[in-house]
Coordinates of C-alpha atoms in Angstrom, one line a residue:
M283 CA 200.9 23.5 169.5
P284 CA 198.5 26.4 170.2
E285 CA 196.2 27.0 167.2
G286 CA 192.7 28.4 167.0
D287 CA 191.1 25.4 168.7
T288 CA 193.6 25.5 171.6
V289 CA 193.1 29.2 172.1
W290 CA 189.3 28.9 172.0
R291 CA 189.5 26.2 174.6
T292 CA 191.9 28.3 176.8
A293 CA 189.5 31.3 176.6
R294 CA 186.6 29.2 177.7
R295 CA 188.6 27.9 180.6
L296 CA 189.6 31.4 181.7
H297 CA 186.1 32.6 181.3
Q298 CA 184.6 29.9 183.4
A299 CA 187.2 30.4 186.1
L300 CA 187.4 34.2 186.3
A301 CA 184.4 35.9 184.7
D302 CA 181.9 37.8 186.9
R303 CA 184.4 37.6 189.8
P304 CA 186.6 40.4 191.3
L305 CA 190.3 39.8 191.2
T306 CA 191.9 39.2 194.6
G307 CA 195.4 39.3 193.2
C308 CA 197.2 40.4 190.0
D309 CA 200.9 39.8 189.2
L310 CA 202.0 40.7 185.7
R311 CA 205.6 39.7 185.4
V312 CA 206.8 41.8 182.4
P313 CA 208.8 45.0 183.0
R314 CA 206.3 47.4 181.4
L315 CA 203.4 46.0 183.5
A316 CA 205.3 45.3 186.7
T317 CA 203.5 48.1 188.7
V318 CA 200.0 47.3 187.4
D319 CA 197.6 46.1 190.0
L320 CA 194.1 45.1 188.9
A321 CA 193.1 43.6 192.2
G322 CA 189.5 44.6 193.1
R323 CA 188.4 44.9 189.5
R324 CA 185.9 42.4 188.1
V325 CA 186.7 40.2 185.2
M326 CA 184.1 40.8 182.6
D327 CA 184.9 38.0 180.1
A328 CA 187.7 36.1 178.3
T329 CA 187.4 35.5 174.6
A330 CA 189.5 34.2 171.8
R331 CA 190.1 36.1 168.5
G332 CA 192.0 33.8 166.2
K333 CA 195.2 33.0 168.1
H334 CA 194.8 36.0 170.4
L335 CA 193.3 36.0 174.0
L336 CA 191.4 39.0 175.2
T337 CA 190.6 39.1 179.0
R338 CA 188.4 42.1 179.6
I339 CA 188.4 43.7 183.0
E340 CA 186.2 46.2 184.7
G341 CA 187.1 49.8 183.9
G342 CA 187.4 49.4 180.2
L343 CA 190.7 47.4 180.2
T344 CA 191.8 44.3 178.2
L345 CA 194.7 42.0 179.0
H346 CA 195.9 40.8 175.7
S347 CA 198.0 37.7 175.4
H348 CA 199.3 35.5 172.6
L349 CA 200.5 31.9 173.1
R350 CA 202.6 31.6 169.9
M351 CA 204.5 28.4 169.9
D352 CA 204.6 27.2 173.5
G353 CA 202.7 29.7 175.7
A354 CA 199.9 28.4 177.9
W355 CA 197.4 29.5 180.6
R356 CA 196.6 27.1 183.4
V357 CA 193.9 27.3 186.0
Y358 CA 194.3 26.1 189.5
D359 CA 192.2 25.7 192.6
P360 CA 193.2 27.4 195.8
G361 CA 196.2 25.6 197.3
E362 CA 196.8 23.5 194.2
R363 CA 200.4 23.1 193.1
W364 CA 201.2 24.9 189.9
R365 CA 202.4 22.5 187.3
G366 CA 202.8 24.4 184.0
G367 CA 206.5 25.0 184.2
P368 CA 209.2 26.6 186.5
L369 CA 208.4 29.8 188.2
H370 CA 210.8 31.8 186.1
Q371 CA 208.5 31.1 183.1
V372 CA 205.4 32.6 184.7
R373 CA 204.4 35.9 183.1
A374 CA 201.0 36.5 184.6
V375 CA 198.9 35.5 187.6
L376 CA 195.3 36.4 188.0
S377 CA 193.5 35.3 191.2
T378 CA 190.0 35.2 192.4
A379 CA 188.6 33.7 195.6
D380 CA 187.9 30.5 193.7
H381 CA 190.7 30.1 191.1
T382 CA 194.1 31.2 190.0
A383 CA 195.0 31.6 186.3
V384 CA 198.7 31.4 185.6
G385 CA 200.2 32.4 182.2
Y386 CA 203.4 30.6 181.2
R387 CA 205.9 31.6 178.6
L388 CA 203.6 34.3 177.1
P389 CA 205.6 36.0 174.4
V390 CA 203.0 38.7 174.1
L391 CA 201.3 40.3 177.2
D392 CA 199.8 43.8 176.9
L393 CA 197.3 45.9 178.8
L394 CA 195.2 48.2 176.7
R395 CA 191.9 49.9 176.6
T396 CA 189.1 47.7 175.5
A397 CA 188.1 50.3 173.1
D398 CA 191.5 49.9 171.4
E399 CA 191.4 46.2 170.9
D400 CA 191.3 46.7 167.1
R401 CA 194.9 47.9 167.5
V402 CA 196.0 44.3 168.2
V403 CA 193.3 42.2 166.4
G404 CA 191.8 44.5 163.9
H405 CA 194.0 43.2 161.1
L406 CA 192.7 39.6 161.4
G407 CA 190.5 37.9 158.9
P408 CA 187.3 36.1 159.7
D409 CA 187.8 34.0 162.8
L410 CA 187.1 30.3 162.1
L411 CA 185.7 29.8 165.6
G412 CA 184.3 33.3 166.1
P413 CA 180.9 35.0 165.7
D414 CA 182.3 37.0 162.8
W415 CA 183.0 33.9 160.7
D416 CA 182.3 34.7 157.0
P417 CA 183.3 31.9 154.6
Q418 CA 182.9 34.1 151.6
E419 CA 185.1 36.8 152.9
A420 CA 187.7 34.3 154.0
L421 CA 187.7 32.8 150.5
R422 CA 188.0 36.2 148.9
R423 CA 191.0 37.0 151.1
L424 CA 192.6 33.6 150.6
L425 CA 192.4 34.0 146.8
A426 CA 193.4 37.7 146.7
D427 CA 197.0 36.7 145.7
P428 CA 196.4 33.6 143.6
A429 CA 200.2 33.0 143.0
R430 CA 200.9 32.6 146.7
P431 CA 201.6 29.1 148.0
V432 CA 198.5 27.7 149.7
G433 CA 200.4 26.8 152.9
E434 CA 201.6 30.3 153.3
A435 CA 198.2 31.7 152.5
L436 CA 196.6 29.5 155.1
L437 CA 199.0 30.7 157.8
D438 CA 198.4 34.3 157.1
Q439 CA 196.0 35.4 159.9
R440 CA 194.8 38.3 157.7
N441 CA 193.0 35.8 155.5
L442 CA 191.3 33.6 158.0
A443 CA 192.3 33.5 161.7
G444 CA 193.1 30.4 163.7
I445 CA 195.2 28.1 161.4
G446 CA 198.8 27.2 162.4
N447 CA 201.3 24.7 161.3
V448 CA 199.3 21.6 162.2
Y449 CA 196.2 22.5 160.4
K450 CA 198.1 23.9 157.5
S451 CA 199.7 20.5 156.9
E452 CA 196.6 18.5 157.6
L453 CA 194.4 20.6 155.4
C454 CA 196.8 20.4 152.4
F455 CA 196.9 16.6 152.8
L456 CA 193.2 16.2 153.0
M457 CA 192.8 18.4 149.9
R458 CA 195.5 16.3 148.2
V459 CA 197.5 19.4 147.3
S460 CA 201.1 20.3 147.9
P461 CA 201.6 23.1 150.5
W462 CA 203.6 24.9 147.7
L463 CA 200.9 24.8 145.1
P464 CA 199.7 28.3 144.2
V465 CA 196.4 28.9 146.1
G466 CA 194.8 30.0 142.9
Q467 CA 195.3 26.5 141.5
V468 CA 193.7 24.7 144.4
P469 CA 190.6 22.7 143.1
S470 CA 187.4 23.8 144.9
P471 CA 189.0 26.3 147.2
Q472 CA 185.7 26.9 148.9
R473 CA 185.9 23.3 150.1
L474 CA 189.3 24.1 151.7
V475 CA 187.7 26.9 153.7
A476 CA 184.7 24.7 154.7
L477 CA 187.1 21.9 155.7
A478 CA 189.2 24.3 157.9
K479 CA 186.0 25.4 159.7
R480 CA 184.8 21.8 160.2
L481 CA 188.2 20.6 161.6
L482 CA 188.5 23.4 164.1
E483 CA 184.9 23.1 165.2
A484 CA 185.4 19.3 165.7
N485 CA 188.5 19.8 167.8
K486 CA 187.7 22.9 169.8
A487 CA 186.4 21.0 172.8
R488 CA 188.7 17.9 172.5
P489 CA 191.8 17.5 174.7
A490 CA 193.6 15.8 171.8
R491 CA 193.5 17.1 168.3
I492 CA 192.2 14.6 165.7
T493 CA 191.9 14.9 161.9
T494 CA 191.8 11.2 161.0
A495 CA 188.9 9.9 163.1
E496 CA 191.5 7.5 164.8
S497 CA 191.8 7.6 168.6
R498 CA 195.3 6.1 168.8
A499 CA 197.9 8.7 169.7
D500 CA 200.1 7.8 166.8
R501 CA 197.3 7.9 164.2
R502 CA 195.4 11.0 165.2
L503 CA 196.9 13.2 162.5
W504 CA 197.5 12.4 158.8
V505 CA 200.9 13.8 158.3
Y506 CA 201.9 16.4 161.0
G507 CA 204.7 15.0 163.2
R508 CA 205.0 11.9 161.1
A509 CA 208.3 12.6 159.3
G510 CA 209.7 9.3 157.9
K511 CA 206.7 7.3 158.9
P512 CA 204.4 5.7 156.4
C513 CA 201.6 7.8 155.0
L514 CA 198.3 6.6 156.6
R515 CA 196.7 6.6 153.2
C516 CA 199.3 5.2 150.8
G517 CA 202.3 4.1 152.9
T518 CA 204.8 6.5 151.3
P519 CA 207.2 8.0 153.9
V520 CA 206.0 11.4 155.0
R521 CA 208.4 14.2 154.4
T522 CA 209.1 17.4 156.3
D523 CA 210.7 20.7 155.6
G524 CA 212.0 23.0 158.3
L525 CA 211.0 26.3 156.6
D526 CA 207.6 27.5 155.7
P527 CA 207.1 29.2 152.3
S528 CA 207.9 32.6 153.8
G529 CA 211.3 31.3 155.1
Q530 CA 210.3 31.2 158.8
E531 CA 211.2 28.2 160.9
R532 CA 207.9 26.4 160.8
L533 CA 207.6 22.7 160.0
T534 CA 205.6 21.6 157.0
Y535 CA 204.7 17.9 156.6
W536 CA 203.4 16.3 153.4
C537 CA 203.1 13.0 151.5
P538 CA 205.0 13.3 148.2
A539 CA 202.7 10.6 146.6
C540 CA 199.4 12.0 147.8
Q541 CA 200.4 15.6 147.3
P542 CA 202.8 15.7 144.3
D543 CA 204.0 19.0 143.1
P544 CA 207.2 20.0 141.3
A545 CA 207.4 23.2 143.2
S546 CA 208.2 21.4 146.5
P547 CA 211.6 22.5 147.9
A548 CA 214.6 20.5 146.7
D549 CA 216.1 20.1 150.2
Q550 CA 213.4 17.8 151.5
T551 CA 214.4 16.0 154.7
Y552 CA 213.0 13.1 156.7

């Protein structure tokens, strides 16, 4: 699941493959960009901003993409077979003499002026993995609505940028709070912000996300993806709910023993 660490890693891979090289080919497979040809322009850099990817191109242009739930960029050597999915899922192809970057299942793909990047990322809060990280500002934004459920507040990219469903569930478990607890009632909320930063920093260069310090594939995460399985801390079956606090279809996982709260939804499922 693409979250801030995944997007940071993707941006680094794109930067290493494309930056400071002229494009030898460009194929943007969305209707509004179908006639755009950036071949001959140099890629200046690729950077992450929260869950957004900004690929800056010579001439003051930025190719903006967002991975959302299952989007991905893959980088291939010349002649290497593309393996990221069927061709009809390809939304973007950027080629240099040395590499080809292929964007699969990209729900967001826009070309804008670099000077207008704030139009797509200016609303974001401090980036957990960015140079603008400001823990005090992130905490201020997180607590601005103290009655808001902490899980919902963590997912709001206007508070702090980079957290998705996995880290939402894992952070609430590590803090021993229900995802439905009002954020204003979270003990030591500054610790929550610091823990979020520490987890994303620890995982940004790892191929597999780990929050437990375990290397086994079935024990890398405390609760996420473990519905019905024993809690790794207390043995109680982990529960899941198919809706996040705002009603969107986002899975939340929690241990009812380690994270008790009467505000948890009544329709809990395994």
